[in-house]
mmCIF file of C-alpha atoms and ligand atoms in Angstrom:
data_model
loop_
_atom_site.group_PDB
_atom_site.id
_atom_site.type_symbol
_atom_site.label_atom_id
_atom_site.label_comp_id
_atom_site.label_asym_id
_atom_site.label_seq_id
_atom_site.Cartn_x
_atom_site.Cartn_y
_atom_site.Cartn_z
ATOM 1 C CA MET A 280 79.733 117.139 79.479
ATOM 2 C CA GLY A 281 78.552 119.186 82.426
ATOM 3 C CA THR A 282 75.122 117.517 82.132
ATOM 4 C CA ALA A 283 76.678 114.048 82.157
ATOM 5 C CA ALA A 284 78.869 114.842 85.145
ATOM 6 C CA SER A 285 75.965 116.203 87.179
ATOM 7 C CA ALA A 286 73.755 113.241 86.217
ATOM 8 C CA ALA A 287 76.423 110.882 87.411
ATOM 9 C CA GLY A 288 76.825 113.023 90.556
ATOM 10 C CA ALA A 289 73.139 112.798 91.251
ATOM 11 C CA ALA A 290 73.259 108.997 91.261
ATOM 12 C CA VAL A 291 75.985 108.902 93.957
ATOM 13 C CA THR A 292 74.787 107.943 97.401
ATOM 14 C CA GLU A 293 77.048 108.064 100.401
ATOM 15 C CA SER A 294 77.526 104.944 102.498
ATOM 16 C CA VAL A 295 76.174 105.102 106.087
ATOM 17 C CA PHE A 296 79.608 103.968 107.032
ATOM 18 C CA VAL A 297 81.076 107.095 105.508
ATOM 19 C CA ARG A 298 78.368 109.550 106.599
ATOM 20 C CA ILE A 299 77.632 108.521 110.198
ATOM 21 C CA PRO A 300 81.207 108.093 111.558
ATOM 22 C CA ALA A 301 82.041 111.575 110.077
ATOM 23 C CA LEU A 302 78.970 113.067 111.700
ATOM 24 C CA ALA A 303 79.855 111.329 114.993
ATOM 25 C CA ALA A 304 83.346 112.748 114.868
ATOM 26 C CA ARG A 305 81.985 116.219 114.213
ATOM 27 C CA HIS A 306 79.801 116.002 117.279
ATOM 28 C CA GLY A 307 82.355 114.260 119.525
ATOM 29 C CA ALA A 308 80.002 111.290 119.716
ATOM 30 C CA VAL A 309 81.041 107.784 120.769
ATOM 31 C CA ASN A 310 80.958 105.836 117.473
ATOM 32 C CA LEU A 311 78.848 102.722 118.089
ATOM 33 C CA ALA A 312 77.414 103.057 114.584
ATOM 34 C CA GLN A 313 80.240 101.335 112.801
ATOM 35 C CA GLY A 314 81.737 97.863 113.305
ATOM 36 C CA VAL A 315 85.245 99.139 113.843
ATOM 37 C CA PHE A 316 87.328 98.317 116.886
ATOM 38 C CA ASP A 317 88.828 100.996 119.109
ATOM 39 C CA HIS A 318 91.581 98.601 120.267
ATOM 40 C CA GLY A 319 93.732 95.752 119.068
ATOM 41 C CA PRO A 320 94.718 94.124 116.894
ATOM 42 C CA GLU A 321 95.722 90.802 118.428
ATOM 43 C CA GLU A 322 99.439 90.877 119.508
ATOM 44 C CA ALA A 323 100.158 87.914 117.219
ATOM 45 C CA LEU A 324 99.431 90.123 114.188
ATOM 46 C CA LEU A 325 101.920 92.782 115.277
ATOM 47 C CA SER A 326 104.732 90.258 115.821
ATOM 48 C CA ALA A 327 103.936 88.511 112.530
ATOM 49 C CA LEU A 328 104.088 91.878 110.717
ATOM 50 C CA ALA A 329 107.393 92.741 112.467
ATOM 51 C CA GLY A 330 108.735 89.410 111.234
ATOM 52 C CA VAL A 331 108.123 90.199 107.504
ATOM 53 C CA GLY A 332 111.504 90.578 105.819
ATOM 54 C CA GLY A 333 112.762 93.259 103.518
ATOM 55 C CA GLY A 334 112.997 92.676 99.708
ATOM 56 C CA PRO A 335 110.486 90.961 97.493
ATOM 57 C CA GLU A 336 108.049 90.879 100.437
ATOM 58 C CA HIS A 337 107.490 94.579 99.603
ATOM 59 C CA GLN A 338 106.646 94.100 95.932
ATOM 60 C CA TYR A 339 103.397 93.100 94.191
ATOM 61 C CA ALA A 340 102.240 89.572 95.104
ATOM 62 C CA PRO A 341 100.848 87.428 92.269
ATOM 63 C CA SER A 342 97.410 88.804 91.592
ATOM 64 C CA PRO A 343 95.496 85.772 92.908
ATOM 65 C CA GLY A 344 97.236 86.100 96.228
ATOM 66 C CA HIS A 345 100.677 85.333 97.686
ATOM 67 C CA PRO A 346 101.189 81.521 97.407
ATOM 68 C CA ALA A 347 102.042 81.335 101.160
ATOM 69 C CA LEU A 348 98.714 83.002 102.153
ATOM 70 C CA ARG A 349 96.682 80.874 99.761
ATOM 71 C CA ALA A 350 98.259 77.746 101.122
ATOM 72 C CA ALA A 351 97.721 78.912 104.759
ATOM 73 C CA LEU A 352 94.104 79.748 103.905
ATOM 74 C CA ALA A 353 93.544 76.265 102.431
ATOM 75 C CA ARG A 354 94.896 74.690 105.646
ATOM 76 C CA HIS A 355 92.785 77.064 107.882
ATOM 77 C CA ILE A 356 89.695 76.254 105.801
ATOM 78 C CA HIS A 357 90.366 72.531 106.068
ATOM 79 C CA ARG A 358 90.632 72.795 109.903
ATOM 80 C CA HIS A 359 87.726 75.155 110.336
ATOM 81 C CA ASP A 360 85.177 74.245 107.593
ATOM 82 C CA GLY A 361 86.264 70.652 107.169
ATOM 83 C CA VAL A 362 86.534 71.046 103.431
ATOM 84 C CA THR A 363 89.557 70.614 101.114
ATOM 85 C CA VAL A 364 90.057 73.472 98.688
ATOM 86 C CA ASP A 365 92.814 73.920 96.115
ATOM 87 C CA PRO A 366 94.898 77.000 97.033
ATOM 88 C CA ASP A 367 96.014 77.447 93.424
ATOM 89 C CA GLY A 368 92.675 77.243 91.721
ATOM 90 C CA GLU A 369 90.031 78.016 94.280
ATOM 91 C CA VAL A 370 91.347 80.773 96.608
ATOM 92 C CA THR A 371 91.696 84.464 95.703
ATOM 93 C CA VAL A 372 93.075 87.033 98.091
ATOM 94 C CA THR A 373 91.386 90.450 98.003
ATOM 95 C CA VAL A 374 91.338 93.855 99.674
ATOM 96 C CA GLY A 375 89.038 92.789 102.512
ATOM 97 C CA ALA A 376 85.708 90.997 102.261
ATOM 98 C CA THR A 377 84.490 94.146 100.571
ATOM 99 C CA GLU A 378 86.532 93.504 97.395
ATOM 100 C CA ALA A 379 85.830 89.789 97.493
ATOM 101 C CA LEU A 380 82.060 90.471 97.545
ATOM 102 C CA HIS A 381 82.357 92.985 94.730
ATOM 103 C CA CYS A 382 84.438 90.662 92.583
ATOM 104 C CA ALA A 383 82.114 87.713 93.199
ATOM 105 C CA ILE A 384 78.924 89.594 92.511
ATOM 106 C CA THR A 385 80.257 91.367 89.419
ATOM 107 C CA ALA A 386 81.830 88.172 88.091
ATOM 108 C CA LEU A 387 78.430 86.479 88.250
ATOM 109 C CA VAL A 388 75.843 89.115 87.346
ATOM 110 C CA ARG A 389 75.117 90.240 83.812
ATOM 111 C CA SER A 390 72.695 92.914 82.698
ATOM 112 C CA GLY A 391 69.096 91.758 83.363
ATOM 113 C CA ASP A 392 70.117 89.138 85.980
ATOM 114 C CA GLU A 393 68.435 89.013 89.323
ATOM 115 C CA VAL A 394 70.002 88.453 92.716
ATOM 116 C CA ILE A 395 68.140 87.476 95.858
ATOM 117 C CA LEU A 396 69.141 89.363 98.964
ATOM 118 C CA VAL A 397 67.946 88.439 102.413
ATOM 119 C CA GLU A 398 67.184 91.533 104.437
ATOM 120 C CA PRO A 399 68.304 92.975 106.800
ATOM 121 C CA ALA A 400 71.238 92.972 104.362
ATOM 122 C CA TYR A 401 74.705 94.529 104.566
ATOM 123 C CA GLU A 402 74.748 97.819 102.699
ATOM 124 C CA GLN A 403 77.212 96.806 100.000
ATOM 125 C CA TYR A 404 75.359 93.954 98.266
ATOM 126 C CA ALA A 405 72.653 95.880 96.396
ATOM 127 C CA PRO A 406 74.998 98.565 94.919
ATOM 128 C CA ALA A 407 77.364 95.725 93.744
ATOM 129 C CA VAL A 408 74.485 93.931 91.939
ATOM 130 C CA ARG A 409 73.319 97.241 90.355
ATOM 131 C CA SER A 410 76.870 98.140 89.219
ATOM 132 C CA ALA A 411 76.905 94.918 87.238
ATOM 133 C CA GLY A 412 73.548 95.776 85.627
ATOM 134 C CA GLY A 413 71.515 93.380 87.759
ATOM 135 C CA THR A 414 68.489 93.921 89.945
ATOM 136 C CA THR A 415 67.719 92.602 93.425
ATOM 137 C CA ARG A 416 64.717 90.818 94.875
ATOM 138 C CA ALA A 417 64.483 90.963 98.615
ATOM 139 C CA LEU A 418 63.349 88.352 101.159
ATOM 140 C CA ARG A 419 62.601 90.546 104.196
ATOM 141 C CA LEU A 420 62.857 89.181 107.728
ATOM 142 C CA SER A 421 61.339 91.322 110.431
ATOM 143 C CA SER A 422 63.090 89.809 113.468
ATOM 144 C CA ALA A 423 66.031 87.651 114.405
ATOM 145 C CA GLY A 424 63.594 84.947 115.332
ATOM 146 C CA GLU A 425 62.008 84.673 111.884
ATOM 147 C CA ARG A 426 63.515 82.116 109.541
ATOM 148 C CA VAL A 427 64.468 81.885 105.850
ATOM 149 C CA THR A 428 62.247 79.143 104.381
ATOM 150 C CA ALA A 429 62.347 77.180 101.096
ATOM 151 C CA GLU A 430 58.833 78.479 100.171
ATOM 152 C CA ALA A 431 59.878 82.116 100.626
ATOM 153 C CA LEU A 432 62.967 81.682 98.535
ATOM 154 C CA GLU A 433 61.128 79.705 95.853
ATOM 155 C CA ALA A 434 58.614 82.556 95.496
ATOM 156 C CA LEU A 435 61.454 84.937 94.532
ATOM 157 C CA VAL A 436 63.023 82.721 91.858
ATOM 158 C CA THR A 437 62.530 83.699 88.208
ATOM 159 C CA PRO A 438 64.380 82.460 85.037
ATOM 160 C CA ALA A 439 66.663 85.538 85.548
ATOM 161 C CA THR A 440 67.832 84.595 89.098
ATOM 162 C CA ARG A 441 71.566 84.235 89.027
ATOM 163 C CA ALA A 442 72.656 84.290 92.686
ATOM 164 C CA ILE A 443 71.628 84.677 96.295
ATOM 165 C CA VAL A 444 73.735 86.576 98.863
ATOM 166 C CA VAL A 445 73.555 85.292 102.476
ATOM 167 C CA ASN A 446 75.453 86.490 105.490
ATOM 168 C CA SER A 447 76.177 83.952 108.224
ATOM 169 C CA PRO A 448 76.913 84.929 110.999
ATOM 170 C CA TRP A 449 74.487 87.704 110.124
ATOM 171 C CA ASN A 450 75.162 91.410 110.513
ATOM 172 C CA PRO A 451 73.018 92.846 112.005
ATOM 173 C CA LEU A 452 70.747 90.023 113.216
ATOM 174 C CA GLY A 453 73.439 88.465 115.466
ATOM 175 C CA ARG A 454 72.797 84.814 114.542
ATOM 176 C CA GLY A 455 73.927 82.303 111.987
ATOM 177 C CA LEU A 456 71.703 80.541 109.435
ATOM 178 C CA ASP A 457 70.317 77.392 111.106
ATOM 179 C CA PRO A 458 70.544 73.924 109.454
ATOM 180 C CA ASP A 459 67.062 74.239 107.967
ATOM 181 C CA GLU A 460 67.840 77.604 106.504
ATOM 182 C CA TRP A 461 71.152 76.336 105.016
ATOM 183 C CA ARG A 462 69.169 73.346 103.544
ATOM 184 C CA ALA A 463 66.682 75.748 101.958
ATOM 185 C CA VAL A 464 69.509 77.828 100.453
ATOM 186 C CA ALA A 465 71.395 74.731 99.208
ATOM 187 C CA ASP A 466 68.160 73.306 97.641
ATOM 188 C CA LEU A 467 67.616 76.543 95.873
ATOM 189 C CA ALA A 468 71.158 76.368 94.433
ATOM 190 C CA ALA A 469 70.794 72.773 93.367
ATOM 191 C CA ARG A 470 67.346 73.098 91.847
ATOM 192 C CA HIS A 471 67.846 76.326 89.956
ATOM 193 C CA GLY A 472 71.552 76.606 89.443
ATOM 194 C CA VAL A 473 71.635 79.762 91.569
ATOM 195 C CA VAL A 474 75.042 80.598 93.019
ATOM 196 C CA VAL A 475 75.259 81.156 96.758
ATOM 197 C CA VAL A 476 77.546 84.056 97.639
ATOM 198 C CA SER A 477 78.081 83.586 101.373
ATOM 199 C CA ASP A 478 79.454 86.441 103.435
ATOM 200 C CA GLU A 479 81.122 84.845 106.458
ATOM 201 C CA THR A 480 83.032 87.790 107.718
ATOM 202 C CA TYR A 481 81.972 87.023 111.323
ATOM 203 C CA GLU A 482 82.693 83.279 111.090
ATOM 204 C CA HIS A 483 85.054 83.307 114.157
ATOM 205 C CA LEU A 484 82.723 85.344 116.423
ATOM 206 C CA ASN A 485 80.271 82.679 117.650
ATOM 207 C CA LEU A 486 80.031 84.067 121.151
ATOM 208 C CA ASP A 487 78.698 80.853 122.679
ATOM 209 C CA GLY A 488 81.539 78.802 121.280
ATOM 210 C CA ALA A 489 79.300 76.922 118.859
ATOM 211 C CA PRO A 490 80.987 75.645 115.650
ATOM 212 C CA HIS A 491 80.625 77.683 112.438
ATOM 213 C CA HIS A 492 78.495 76.226 109.669
ATOM 214 C CA GLY A 493 79.114 77.836 106.313
ATOM 215 C CA VAL A 494 78.520 77.522 102.571
ATOM 216 C CA LEU A 495 81.399 75.062 101.995
ATOM 217 C CA GLU A 496 79.628 72.565 104.191
ATOM 218 C CA ALA A 497 76.090 73.281 102.968
ATOM 219 C CA VAL A 498 76.519 73.555 99.192
ATOM 220 C CA HIS A 499 78.433 70.668 97.623
ATOM 221 C CA ASP A 500 78.962 71.875 94.029
ATOM 222 C CA PRO A 501 82.024 74.177 94.138
ATOM 223 C CA GLU A 502 80.653 76.130 91.107
ATOM 224 C CA LEU A 503 77.545 77.024 93.019
ATOM 225 C CA ARG A 504 79.189 78.568 96.050
ATOM 226 C CA VAL A 505 81.471 81.421 96.978
ATOM 227 C CA LYS A 506 82.714 81.796 100.573
ATOM 228 C CA VAL A 507 83.871 85.299 101.483
ATOM 229 C CA SER A 508 85.759 86.145 104.676
ATOM 230 C CA SER A 509 88.518 88.350 105.981
ATOM 231 C CA VAL A 510 90.843 89.226 108.861
ATOM 232 C CA SER A 511 88.856 92.324 109.738
ATOM 233 C CA LYS A 512 86.582 91.005 112.479
ATOM 234 C CA THR A 513 88.412 87.735 113.107
ATOM 235 C CA PHE A 514 91.593 89.422 114.412
ATOM 236 C CA ALA A 515 90.290 92.997 115.206
ATOM 237 C CA ALA A 516 92.193 94.307 112.194
ATOM 238 C CA THR A 517 89.736 96.103 109.978
ATOM 239 C CA GLY A 518 92.549 98.307 108.622
ATOM 240 C CA TRP A 519 94.673 95.412 107.287
ATOM 241 C CA ARG A 520 92.313 95.001 104.345
ATOM 242 C CA ILE A 521 92.961 91.333 103.730
ATOM 243 C CA GLY A 522 90.085 89.203 102.565
ATOM 244 C CA TRP A 523 89.436 86.219 100.365
ATOM 245 C CA ALA A 524 86.965 84.492 98.068
ATOM 246 C CA VAL A 525 86.797 80.693 97.897
ATOM 247 C CA ALA A 526 84.940 79.157 94.911
ATOM 248 C CA GLY A 527 85.195 76.421 92.305
ATOM 249 C CA PRO A 528 87.870 76.733 89.568
ATOM 250 C CA GLU A 529 85.620 78.218 86.910
ATOM 251 C CA LEU A 530 84.054 80.804 89.260
ATOM 252 C CA THR A 531 87.490 81.549 90.631
ATOM 253 C CA ARG A 532 88.763 82.303 87.096
ATOM 254 C CA ARG A 533 85.918 84.833 86.742
ATOM 255 C CA ILE A 534 86.514 86.340 90.184
ATOM 256 C CA ARG A 535 90.203 86.781 89.402
ATOM 257 C CA ALA A 536 89.371 88.397 86.058
ATOM 258 C CA VAL A 537 87.580 91.171 87.939
ATOM 259 C CA HIS A 538 90.095 91.385 90.812
ATOM 260 C CA GLN A 539 93.183 91.752 88.500
ATOM 261 C CA PHE A 540 91.927 95.057 87.092
ATOM 262 C CA LEU A 541 90.357 96.294 90.267
ATOM 263 C CA THR A 542 93.180 96.186 92.832
ATOM 264 C CA PHE A 543 95.578 93.574 91.310
ATOM 265 C CA CYS A 544 96.550 92.524 94.833
ATOM 266 C CA PRO A 545 96.383 93.720 98.433
ATOM 267 C CA SER A 546 99.441 94.715 100.407
ATOM 268 C CA THR A 547 102.087 91.928 100.284
ATOM 269 C CA PRO A 548 103.462 92.417 103.855
ATOM 270 C CA MET A 549 99.974 92.183 105.277
ATOM 271 C CA GLN A 550 99.372 88.965 103.169
ATOM 272 C CA LEU A 551 102.549 87.347 104.590
ATOM 273 C CA ALA A 552 101.792 88.370 108.194
ATOM 274 C CA THR A 553 98.232 86.998 107.806
ATOM 275 C CA ALA A 554 99.727 83.669 106.537
ATOM 276 C CA THR A 555 101.942 83.469 109.633
ATOM 277 C CA VAL A 556 99.045 84.156 112.016
ATOM 278 C CA LEU A 557 96.714 81.639 110.334
ATOM 279 C CA ASP A 558 99.412 78.888 110.584
ATOM 280 C CA ALA A 559 100.429 79.644 114.220
ATOM 281 C CA PRO A 560 99.703 76.718 116.488
ATOM 282 C CA ASP A 561 98.081 78.880 119.185
ATOM 283 C CA THR A 562 95.740 80.710 116.809
ATOM 284 C CA PRO A 563 92.748 78.392 117.400
ATOM 285 C CA ALA A 564 93.003 79.059 121.159
ATOM 286 C CA MET A 565 93.377 82.793 120.556
ATOM 287 C CA LEU A 566 90.175 82.772 118.465
ATOM 288 C CA GLU A 567 88.245 80.918 121.174
ATOM 289 C CA ARG A 568 89.449 83.434 123.785
ATOM 290 C CA ARG A 569 88.529 86.397 121.584
ATOM 291 C CA ALA A 570 85.023 85.119 121.047
ATOM 292 C CA ARG A 571 84.533 84.398 124.761
ATOM 293 C CA GLU A 572 85.883 87.810 125.828
ATOM 294 C CA LEU A 573 83.814 89.571 123.239
ATOM 295 C CA GLY A 574 80.745 87.675 124.262
ATOM 296 C CA GLU A 575 81.192 88.839 127.882
ATOM 297 C CA ARG A 576 81.574 92.436 126.826
ATOM 298 C CA VAL A 577 78.713 92.449 124.338
ATOM 299 C CA GLY A 578 76.358 90.631 126.804
ATOM 300 C CA GLY A 579 77.258 93.178 129.511
ATOM 301 C CA PHE A 580 76.600 96.047 127.241
ATOM 302 C CA ALA A 581 73.159 94.659 126.306
ATOM 303 C CA ALA A 582 72.296 94.308 129.970
ATOM 304 C CA GLU A 583 73.372 97.933 130.573
ATOM 305 C CA LEU A 584 71.196 99.129 127.702
ATOM 306 C CA CYS A 585 68.198 97.293 129.288
ATOM 307 C CA ASP A 586 69.087 99.057 132.573
ATOM 308 C CA VAL A 587 68.952 102.389 130.793
ATOM 309 C CA GLY A 588 65.413 101.510 129.645
ATOM 310 C CA LEU A 589 66.031 100.288 126.110
ATOM 311 C CA SER A 590 64.829 96.820 125.275
ATOM 312 C CA ALA A 591 68.026 95.189 124.101
ATOM 313 C CA THR A 592 69.004 91.650 123.108
ATOM 314 C CA ALA A 593 72.549 90.187 123.150
ATOM 315 C CA PRO A 594 73.489 88.424 119.883
ATOM 316 C CA ASP A 595 74.689 84.784 119.582
ATOM 317 C CA CYS A 596 77.331 85.799 117.029
ATOM 318 C CA GLY A 597 79.166 88.994 116.125
ATOM 319 C CA PHE A 598 78.988 92.161 118.223
ATOM 320 C CA PHE A 599 75.933 94.051 117.186
ATOM 321 C CA VAL A 600 73.332 94.628 119.854
ATOM 322 C CA LEU A 601 69.767 95.416 118.670
ATOM 323 C CA ALA A 602 67.570 97.540 120.916
ATOM 324 C CA ASP A 603 64.059 98.833 120.642
ATOM 325 C CA VAL A 604 64.095 102.505 121.482
ATOM 326 C CA GLY A 605 60.303 102.874 121.532
ATOM 327 C CA GLU A 606 60.170 105.615 118.849
ATOM 328 C CA ASP A 607 61.268 106.252 115.317
ATOM 329 C CA ALA A 608 64.840 104.850 115.224
ATOM 330 C CA GLU A 609 66.054 107.229 112.520
ATOM 331 C CA ARG A 610 64.930 110.309 114.558
ATOM 332 C CA TRP A 611 66.294 108.723 117.720
ATOM 333 C CA CYS A 612 69.787 108.171 116.197
ATOM 334 C CA ASP A 613 69.889 111.700 114.756
ATOM 335 C CA ARG A 614 68.970 113.121 118.108
ATOM 336 C CA MET A 615 71.470 110.933 120.040
ATOM 337 C CA ILE A 616 74.472 111.850 117.860
ATOM 338 C CA VAL A 617 73.875 115.625 118.271
ATOM 339 C CA ASP A 618 72.364 115.831 121.854
ATOM 340 C CA ALA A 619 73.680 112.841 123.764
ATOM 341 C CA GLY A 620 76.989 112.199 121.890
ATOM 342 C CA VAL A 621 76.286 108.540 121.018
ATOM 343 C CA ALA A 622 76.184 107.276 117.437
ATOM 344 C CA ALA A 623 74.218 104.175 116.558
ATOM 345 C CA LEU A 624 72.466 102.971 113.360
ATOM 346 C CA PRO A 625 68.732 102.653 112.720
ATOM 347 C CA MET A 626 67.887 99.175 111.387
ATOM 348 C CA SER A 627 66.143 100.839 108.405
ATOM 349 C CA VAL A 628 69.538 101.170 106.660
ATOM 350 C CA PHE A 629 69.590 97.430 106.206
ATOM 351 C CA TYR A 630 66.265 97.323 104.404
ATOM 352 C CA SER A 631 65.190 98.375 100.891
ATOM 353 C CA GLU A 632 61.634 99.011 102.183
ATOM 354 C CA PRO A 633 60.405 99.867 105.654
ATOM 355 C CA VAL A 634 59.559 96.972 107.949
ATOM 356 C CA ALA A 635 57.121 97.921 110.674
ATOM 357 C CA GLU A 636 58.658 95.674 113.326
ATOM 358 C CA MET A 637 62.060 97.314 112.817
ATOM 359 C CA VAL A 638 61.044 100.966 112.661
ATOM 360 C CA SER A 639 61.984 101.555 116.297
ATOM 361 C CA VAL A 640 65.037 99.269 116.366
ATOM 362 C CA VAL A 641 68.658 100.509 116.621
ATOM 363 C CA ARG A 642 71.926 98.647 116.032
ATOM 364 C CA PHE A 643 74.833 99.317 118.451
ATOM 365 C CA ALA A 644 78.358 98.059 117.517
ATOM 366 C CA ALA A 645 79.809 96.868 120.821
ATOM 367 C CA CYS A 646 83.298 95.973 119.533
ATOM 368 C CA LYS A 647 84.797 98.653 121.794
ATOM 369 C CA ARG A 648 86.879 98.841 124.943
ATOM 370 C CA PRO A 649 84.906 98.498 128.198
ATOM 371 C CA GLU A 650 85.549 102.174 129.052
ATOM 372 C CA THR A 651 84.124 103.277 125.697
ATOM 373 C CA LEU A 652 80.976 101.236 126.258
ATOM 374 C CA ALA A 653 80.743 102.577 129.827
ATOM 375 C CA GLU A 654 80.997 106.127 128.532
ATOM 376 C CA ALA A 655 78.241 105.532 125.963
ATOM 377 C CA ILE A 656 76.011 104.172 128.730
ATOM 378 C CA ARG A 657 76.846 107.161 130.947
ATOM 379 C CA ARG A 658 75.803 109.498 128.152
ATOM 380 C CA LEU A 659 72.612 107.632 127.350
ATOM 381 C CA ARG A 660 71.660 107.488 131.023
ATOM 382 C CA SER A 661 72.125 111.235 131.501
ATOM 383 C CA PHE A 662 70.098 112.017 128.468
ATOM 384 C CA PRO A 663 66.507 112.743 129.338
ATOM 385 C CA ALA A 664 64.157 110.402 127.360
HETATM 386 N N1 LIG P 930 80.323 91.934 105.229
HETATM 387 C C1 LIG P 930 79.738 92.283 106.336
HETATM 388 C C2 LIG P 930 78.513 91.673 106.725
HETATM 389 C C3 LIG P 930 80.382 93.272 107.164
HETATM 390 O O1 LIG P 930 79.759 93.611 108.267
HETATM 391 C C4 LIG P 930 81.561 93.855 106.732
HETATM 392 C C5 LIG P 930 82.229 94.924 107.560
HETATM 393 N N2 LIG P 930 83.105 94.345 108.352
HETATM 394 C C6 LIG P 930 82.144 93.433 105.502
HETATM 395 C C7 LIG P 930 81.471 92.483 104.771
HETATM 396 C C8 LIG P 930 83.374 94.026 104.973
HETATM 397 O O2 LIG P 930 84.512 93.490 105.614
HETATM 398 P P1 LIG P 930 86.022 93.860 105.247
HETATM 399 O O3 LIG P 930 86.480 94.797 106.338
HETATM 400 O O4 LIG P 930 86.749 92.596 105.327
HETATM 401 O O5 LIG P 930 86.047 94.479 103.909
HETATM 402 N N1 LIG P 931 80.781 96.234 108.401
HETATM 403 C C1 LIG P 931 80.819 97.289 109.360
HETATM 404 C C2 LIG P 931 79.421 97.543 109.970
HETATM 405 O O1 LIG P 931 78.501 96.904 109.590
HETATM 406 C C3 LIG P 931 81.348 98.608 108.789
HETATM 407 C C4 LIG P 931 82.114 98.560 107.522
HETATM 408 C C5 LIG P 931 82.754 99.857 107.160
HETATM 409 O O2 LIG P 931 82.852 100.707 107.989
HETATM 410 N N2 LIG P 931 83.152 99.939 105.977
HETATM 411 O O3 LIG P 931 79.343 98.353 110.816
#
């Protein structure tokens, strides 16, 4: 038994989003490593939460999600993605996008199946595939300018390919998939019956105000697509832990089969407050304002990084700023946490194998108050290169 326990222990790896924030806290470093806000949430969330009554609102919701939230999500999706989905049969409410992704991937993947990941890829995807007994095949992009092509995807397909995971807008590349890339992904799905799991957690953070284009628009067969999103980034509320998966009825049945035994349902008061916010008439204007303000802050931070001497680019979407630090990024990040008091992430954590063009690139999460970003810049400026 001791052997089994230690063997299991040996297989455990710690998420960078567990390890680095803890290290940052230990060294009193400004945490720009993790996409977590140091402000917010939007006032509308607080008043919606205060408006939740007492009584059944504090008991389990139905496992697929509170009917009020599923209905509000269907309306929101209709307005935002231009697609009609059935709140009863096609929407499942989960504990953040994290649980939605886990349920979708483990509902789909069986032992021996393969899943295509497009790297740089969010840390959670590969472990979810492996926990279901699957293996991953990576399409690796070496810059935000490089594109996902039909040929590159086709080269990765085998008879065992079950799904592809895409992330649009893309953490950490800071752009969405363009129409040609969506076409390549949709063709792959149609030709090979590969299911597209689309992580759209940053869908409301198009900093230039451009409309969002997601999987519901690109892939027409509901059984070949899963849209995943959440309130975390949309409303600066990563601690609410409300997310959702939208898929065709058969896929939804399988997703719910995993979800019922994993968490059963997320917090009911948070579900009800989310429904109120999604339905509020001024929410679309609030989302536009948020994206605009965030864009100004993120753009300003990228400019300050350039001024410090790091070659940084502002993203089109989301809040991650990529900067070339001109040396090994892993060493630079280790040094900066301890010596300068600034935590950031090396891009290598988003790749399963090293990519030469990214070895010296660092990701900064700029979803912070202006004074936090200013303090990080002050520390970086005073640190001798
Ligand atoms: N996908 C991506 C790409 C993310 O960056 C994150 C972190 N916000 C998640 C999923 C998980 O989001 P949530 O907080 O809703 O679980
Ligand atoms: N998604 C966030 C990021 O990329 C962090 C998620 C987390 O902390 N669990 O920074």
